[in-house]
Amino acid sequence: MDLRRIRLGIEVGERLQWYEGLRISASGTKYANPLQNECNVTISGLNAQTRDYLLTETSPYNNNKQTRRLYLEVGRVNTGLLSLFIGDIVSAEIDSPPDVTLTLSAKTSHQSAGKIISSSGGTMRRLSEIALAIADDCGVKLDFQATDKNIANWYYCGSALHQIERLQEAGDVKAFIDDDTLFVKDDDKALKSRLRILNMNSGMIGIPKATESGLTVSYLIDSTSELGGMLRLESKLNPSLNGDYIIEQLAFSVASHEADFNYTAICKRA
């Protein structure tokens, strides 16, 4: 049996500490739109000194402005780990004894939400140039896969993070941050080189359900499913839904000592 692995990394300033082998569970949702991805992690079994350090350093009331970041990696012993979530810690809470469980909440690029910027592009500016500047403002990489075009009279003043919504509207594209990358793609196309073929033999859980624009389906976490990527459904129990879909929302739930280790994807027809 290929046992699962869950590894939690907590970065405070330039110090990154990894935790594995403890009781860890996490759940969250990732969005292929300007909404921030979110994640809640609980961890038990930490000693008092480590708990106190994390509560102090990750508290939003700590005046120290250094980076407080959470890294969640999951996978299998034989196949290795994949990055499931990267985000800035927004709160830290502790439960009462005897479990003394620490709960951390994080959101993608949350530090950028409080960064105020002003930018203008003159009479005409390429969409890809604007996207690159926004990625720099948010401290992330850029993966630009949209049809490039000229944007007239670009101007923005406000939160660095909220530029993404303005970019999406101005370019008539899909724009979102997933972990440490700003993705920009055409609304009706999936990200390139990202295809998850899903059937009863490849991890599908239950029966896919139709929605107004596509479907909702649950399946085991793997390394080929990506937000904004393509999902190809091959269902024997509900063949009317078979076909290609674009993953618009990806919820996840994982636990080291329980059964949870799955995605729930909300998709639209490609």
Short mmCIF file of C-alpha atoms in Angstrom, two decimals:
data_model
loop_
_atom_site.label_atom_id
_atom_site.label_comp_id
_atom_site.label_asym_id
_atom_site.label_seq_id
_atom_site.Cartn_x
_atom_site.Cartn_y
_atom_site.Cartn_z
CA MET A 1 0.00 0.00 0.00
CA ASP A 2 1.29 3.45 -0.97
CA LEU A 3 0.73 5.39 2.26
CA ARG A 4 -0.27 9.04 2.14
CA ARG A 5 1.92 11.90 3.32
CA ILE A 6 0.90 15.34 4.59
CA ARG A 7 3.58 17.94 5.25
CA LEU A 8 2.97 21.41 6.67
CA GLY A 9 5.46 24.23 6.30
CA ILE A 10 5.23 27.46 8.30
CA GLU A 11 7.42 30.38 7.30
CA VAL A 12 8.01 33.31 9.64
CA GLY A 13 10.35 35.89 8.16
CA GLU A 14 13.17 33.87 6.61
CA ARG A 15 12.66 30.86 8.87
CA LEU A 16 10.76 27.94 7.33
CA GLN A 17 9.86 25.01 9.60
CA TRP A 18 8.32 21.76 8.29
CA TYR A 19 6.01 19.47 10.30
CA GLU A 20 5.23 15.88 9.33
CA GLY A 21 4.13 12.74 11.16
CA LEU A 22 1.77 14.65 13.46
CA ARG A 23 -2.03 14.63 13.34
CA ILE A 24 -2.73 17.15 10.57
CA SER A 25 -5.96 17.88 8.72
CA ALA A 26 -6.76 20.60 6.21
CA SER A 27 -9.60 21.83 4.05
CA GLY A 28 -9.96 24.72 1.66
CA THR A 29 -11.15 26.02 -1.68
CA LYS A 30 -9.30 27.33 -4.72
CA TYR A 31 -11.01 29.62 -7.24
CA ALA A 32 -10.24 30.23 -10.93
CA ASN A 33 -11.23 33.88 -10.50
CA PRO A 34 -9.99 36.89 -8.48
CA LEU A 35 -11.30 35.47 -5.17
CA GLN A 36 -8.52 34.48 -2.79
CA ASN A 37 -7.86 30.77 -2.29
CA GLU A 38 -8.42 29.81 1.35
CA CYS A 39 -7.29 27.03 3.66
CA ASN A 40 -7.79 25.97 7.28
CA VAL A 41 -5.25 23.63 8.87
CA THR A 42 -5.39 21.91 12.26
CA ILE A 43 -2.33 20.32 13.80
CA SER A 44 -2.08 18.34 17.04
CA GLY A 45 0.90 16.98 18.94
CA LEU A 46 3.07 20.09 19.06
CA ASN A 47 4.99 20.76 22.25
CA ALA A 48 4.13 23.86 24.31
CA GLN A 49 7.18 25.82 23.17
CA THR A 50 6.39 25.30 19.48
CA ARG A 51 2.70 26.15 19.98
CA ASP A 52 3.55 29.37 21.81
CA TYR A 53 6.03 30.35 19.11
CA LEU A 54 3.53 29.78 16.30
CA LEU A 55 0.68 31.54 18.11
CA THR A 56 2.88 34.56 18.78
CA GLU A 57 4.55 34.82 15.39
CA THR A 58 1.46 34.12 13.26
CA SER A 59 -0.91 36.33 15.22
CA PRO A 60 -2.41 39.14 13.10
CA TYR A 61 -1.90 41.41 16.13
CA ASN A 62 1.86 40.92 16.00
CA ASN A 63 3.31 44.26 14.89
CA ASN A 64 6.23 42.54 13.20
CA LYS A 65 5.50 42.85 9.45
CA GLN A 66 7.60 39.90 8.34
CA THR A 67 6.14 37.21 6.10
CA ARG A 68 3.91 34.61 7.77
CA ARG A 69 3.26 31.94 5.16
CA LEU A 70 1.76 28.47 5.14
CA TYR A 71 2.78 25.66 2.77
CA LEU A 72 0.68 22.51 2.50
CA GLU A 73 2.08 19.52 0.62
CA VAL A 74 0.41 16.15 0.17
CA GLY A 75 1.19 12.94 -1.67
CA ARG A 76 2.23 9.34 -1.32
CA VAL A 77 5.31 7.71 0.16
CA ASN A 78 6.33 6.09 -3.15
CA THR A 79 5.36 8.90 -5.54
CA GLY A 80 6.41 11.98 -3.57
CA LEU A 81 4.74 15.23 -2.59
CA LEU A 82 2.86 17.92 -4.50
CA SER A 83 2.06 21.47 -3.46
CA LEU A 84 -1.62 21.72 -2.52
CA PHE A 85 -1.76 25.24 -1.08
CA ILE A 86 0.47 28.26 -0.45
CA GLY A 87 -0.90 31.30 1.35
CA ASP A 88 -0.38 33.97 3.98
CA ILE A 89 -1.53 33.15 7.52
CA VAL A 90 -4.41 35.40 8.62
CA SER A 91 -5.27 33.86 12.00
CA ALA A 92 -4.07 31.33 14.57
CA GLU A 93 -6.22 29.82 17.31
CA ILE A 94 -5.82 27.08 19.90
CA ASP A 95 -8.40 24.63 21.27
CA SER A 96 -8.80 23.72 24.92
CA PRO A 97 -7.08 20.63 26.44
CA PRO A 98 -6.68 17.71 26.28
CA ASP A 99 -6.09 17.78 22.50
CA VAL A 100 -4.54 21.29 22.40
CA THR A 101 -5.06 21.57 18.65
CA LEU A 102 -3.66 24.56 16.77
CA THR A 103 -5.79 25.91 13.91
CA LEU A 104 -4.24 28.12 11.23
CA SER A 105 -6.20 29.98 8.56
CA ALA A 106 -4.53 31.27 5.41
CA LYS A 107 -5.40 33.07 2.18
CA THR A 108 -3.46 33.32 -1.05
CA SER A 109 -1.43 36.55 -1.46
CA HIS A 110 -3.18 38.13 1.51
CA GLN A 111 -0.29 40.54 2.12
CA SER A 112 -0.90 42.07 -1.30
CA ALA A 113 -4.44 43.03 -0.28
CA GLY A 114 -3.08 45.76 2.00
CA LYS A 115 -0.53 47.07 -0.49
CA ILE A 116 -1.81 50.23 -2.23
CA ILE A 117 -0.48 50.96 -5.69
CA SER A 118 -1.20 53.28 -8.61
CA SER A 119 -0.54 52.37 -12.24
CA SER A 120 -1.35 53.74 -15.67
CA GLY A 121 -0.61 52.52 -19.18
CA GLY A 122 -0.88 55.58 -21.36
CA THR A 123 -3.07 55.55 -24.44
CA MET A 124 -2.44 51.88 -25.26
CA ARG A 125 -0.76 48.97 -23.46
CA ARG A 126 -0.51 45.23 -24.09
CA LEU A 127 -2.52 42.98 -21.78
CA SER A 128 0.54 40.80 -21.14
CA GLU A 129 2.56 43.83 -19.99
CA ILE A 130 -0.17 44.84 -17.54
CA ALA A 131 -0.38 41.26 -16.23
CA LEU A 132 3.39 41.13 -15.68
CA ALA A 133 3.30 44.39 -13.70
CA ILE A 134 0.44 43.07 -11.55
CA ALA A 135 2.32 39.84 -10.87
CA ASP A 136 5.33 41.89 -9.74
CA ASP A 137 3.10 44.00 -7.47
CA CYS A 138 1.72 40.84 -5.86
CA GLY A 139 5.10 39.13 -5.58
CA VAL A 140 4.17 36.14 -7.74
CA LYS A 141 5.20 34.61 -11.07
CA LEU A 142 3.17 35.07 -14.26
CA ASP A 143 1.80 32.32 -16.52
CA PHE A 144 0.16 34.20 -19.41
CA GLN A 145 -1.84 31.95 -21.75
CA ALA A 146 -4.51 34.37 -22.96
CA THR A 147 -4.79 35.90 -26.41
CA ASP A 148 -2.76 39.10 -26.10
CA LYS A 149 -4.46 42.37 -26.99
CA ASN A 150 -4.14 46.12 -26.60
CA ILE A 151 -5.85 47.75 -23.62
CA ALA A 152 -6.74 51.41 -24.01
CA ASN A 153 -6.31 53.96 -21.22
CA TRP A 154 -5.37 51.50 -18.47
CA TYR A 155 -5.46 53.13 -15.04
CA TYR A 156 -5.74 51.67 -11.57
CA CYS A 157 -5.39 52.94 -8.02
CA GLY A 158 -6.07 50.70 -5.03
CA SER A 159 -5.14 47.34 -3.56
CA ALA A 160 -2.43 45.44 -5.46
CA LEU A 161 -4.43 42.23 -5.14
CA HIS A 162 -7.66 43.73 -6.43
CA GLN A 163 -5.92 44.65 -9.69
CA ILE A 164 -6.59 41.09 -10.79
CA GLU A 165 -10.33 41.73 -10.92
CA ARG A 166 -9.71 44.87 -12.97
CA LEU A 167 -7.39 42.93 -15.30
CA GLN A 168 -10.02 40.25 -15.84
CA GLU A 169 -12.66 42.82 -16.74
CA ALA A 170 -10.42 44.92 -19.00
CA GLY A 171 -9.06 41.95 -20.95
CA ASP A 172 -12.21 39.80 -20.96
CA VAL A 173 -10.11 36.91 -19.64
CA LYS A 174 -9.85 34.64 -16.61
CA ALA A 175 -7.23 35.87 -14.13
CA PHE A 176 -6.41 34.29 -10.78
CA ILE A 177 -3.57 33.55 -8.38
CA ASP A 178 -2.97 29.91 -7.51
CA ASP A 179 -0.28 29.47 -4.87
CA ASP A 180 2.67 31.55 -6.17
CA THR A 181 1.59 32.17 -9.77
CA LEU A 182 -0.77 34.59 -11.52
CA PHE A 183 -2.55 32.74 -14.33
CA VAL A 184 -4.17 34.63 -17.20
CA LYS A 185 -6.10 32.62 -19.78
CA ASP A 186 -8.96 32.93 -22.24
CA ASP A 187 -12.29 32.36 -20.52
CA ASP A 188 -13.34 29.50 -22.80
CA LYS A 189 -10.03 27.61 -22.77
CA ALA A 190 -8.29 25.42 -20.21
CA LEU A 191 -4.69 25.94 -19.18
CA LYS A 192 -2.31 24.10 -21.47
CA SER A 193 -0.73 20.76 -20.54
CA ARG A 194 -3.19 20.21 -17.69
CA LEU A 195 -5.50 17.26 -18.29
CA ARG A 196 -7.12 15.00 -15.69
CA ILE A 197 -8.79 11.90 -17.14
CA LEU A 198 -11.36 10.81 -14.55
CA ASN A 199 -13.17 7.49 -14.38
CA MET A 200 -13.98 4.76 -11.85
CA ASN A 201 -10.45 3.36 -12.16
CA SER A 202 -8.61 6.65 -11.74
CA GLY A 203 -9.93 7.84 -8.39
CA MET A 204 -13.49 9.07 -8.96
CA ILE A 205 -15.61 9.08 -5.79
CA GLY A 206 -19.36 8.62 -6.13
CA ILE A 207 -21.34 9.78 -9.15
CA PRO A 208 -20.80 13.15 -10.90
CA LYS A 209 -23.74 15.55 -10.69
CA ALA A 210 -24.88 17.95 -13.38
CA THR A 211 -25.06 21.71 -12.76
CA GLU A 212 -26.37 24.59 -14.90
CA SER A 213 -23.00 25.11 -16.57
CA GLY A 214 -21.27 21.77 -16.12
CA LEU A 215 -20.84 19.35 -13.24
CA THR A 216 -19.61 18.69 -9.73
CA VAL A 217 -17.45 15.64 -9.07
CA SER A 218 -15.28 14.30 -6.24
CA TYR A 219 -12.11 12.25 -6.64
CA LEU A 220 -8.86 11.33 -4.94
CA ILE A 221 -6.13 13.96 -4.89
CA ASP A 222 -3.51 13.51 -7.59
CA SER A 223 -0.74 15.44 -9.33
CA THR A 224 -2.56 16.06 -12.64
CA SER A 225 -5.55 18.12 -11.47
CA GLU A 226 -4.99 21.86 -11.62
CA LEU A 227 -7.22 24.87 -11.16
CA GLY A 228 -8.17 26.17 -14.60
CA GLY A 229 -7.08 22.91 -16.21
CA MET A 230 -9.02 20.34 -18.21
CA LEU A 231 -10.98 17.44 -16.72
CA ARG A 232 -12.12 14.66 -19.05
CA LEU A 233 -14.95 12.64 -17.55
CA GLU A 234 -15.52 8.99 -18.44
CA SER A 235 -18.47 7.87 -16.32
CA LYS A 236 -20.24 4.54 -16.80
CA LEU A 237 -23.08 5.36 -14.41
CA ASN A 238 -23.86 8.80 -15.87
CA PRO A 239 -22.53 8.74 -19.46
CA SER A 240 -24.61 11.76 -20.50
CA LEU A 241 -22.09 13.94 -18.65
CA ASN A 242 -19.02 12.49 -20.35
CA GLY A 243 -16.74 14.94 -22.10
CA ASP A 244 -14.24 17.73 -21.46
CA TYR A 245 -14.64 20.34 -18.72
CA ILE A 246 -12.67 23.28 -17.33
CA ILE A 247 -12.07 23.21 -13.56
CA GLU A 248 -13.49 26.47 -12.18
CA GLN A 249 -13.33 25.69 -8.46
CA LEU A 250 -11.38 23.07 -6.55
CA ALA A 251 -12.21 22.24 -2.94
CA PHE A 252 -9.92 19.90 -1.02
CA SER A 253 -10.02 17.94 2.21
CA VAL A 254 -7.08 15.95 3.59
CA ALA A 255 -6.27 14.29 6.91
CA SER A 256 -3.30 12.30 8.13
CA HIS A 257 -5.25 10.02 10.47
CA GLU A 258 -8.68 9.94 8.78
CA ALA A 259 -10.13 8.97 5.39
CA ASP A 260 -10.22 12.42 3.78
CA PHE A 261 -7.86 12.79 0.83
CA ASN A 262 -9.98 14.19 -1.98
CA TYR A 263 -10.88 17.02 -4.33
CA THR A 264 -14.37 18.24 -5.16
CA ALA A 265 -14.29 20.05 -8.48
CA ILE A 266 -16.89 22.42 -9.90
CA CYS A 267 -16.45 22.47 -13.67
CA LYS A 268 -17.97 24.06 -16.75
CA ARG A 269 -18.27 22.53 -20.21
CA ALA A 270 -15.22 23.19 -22.37
#
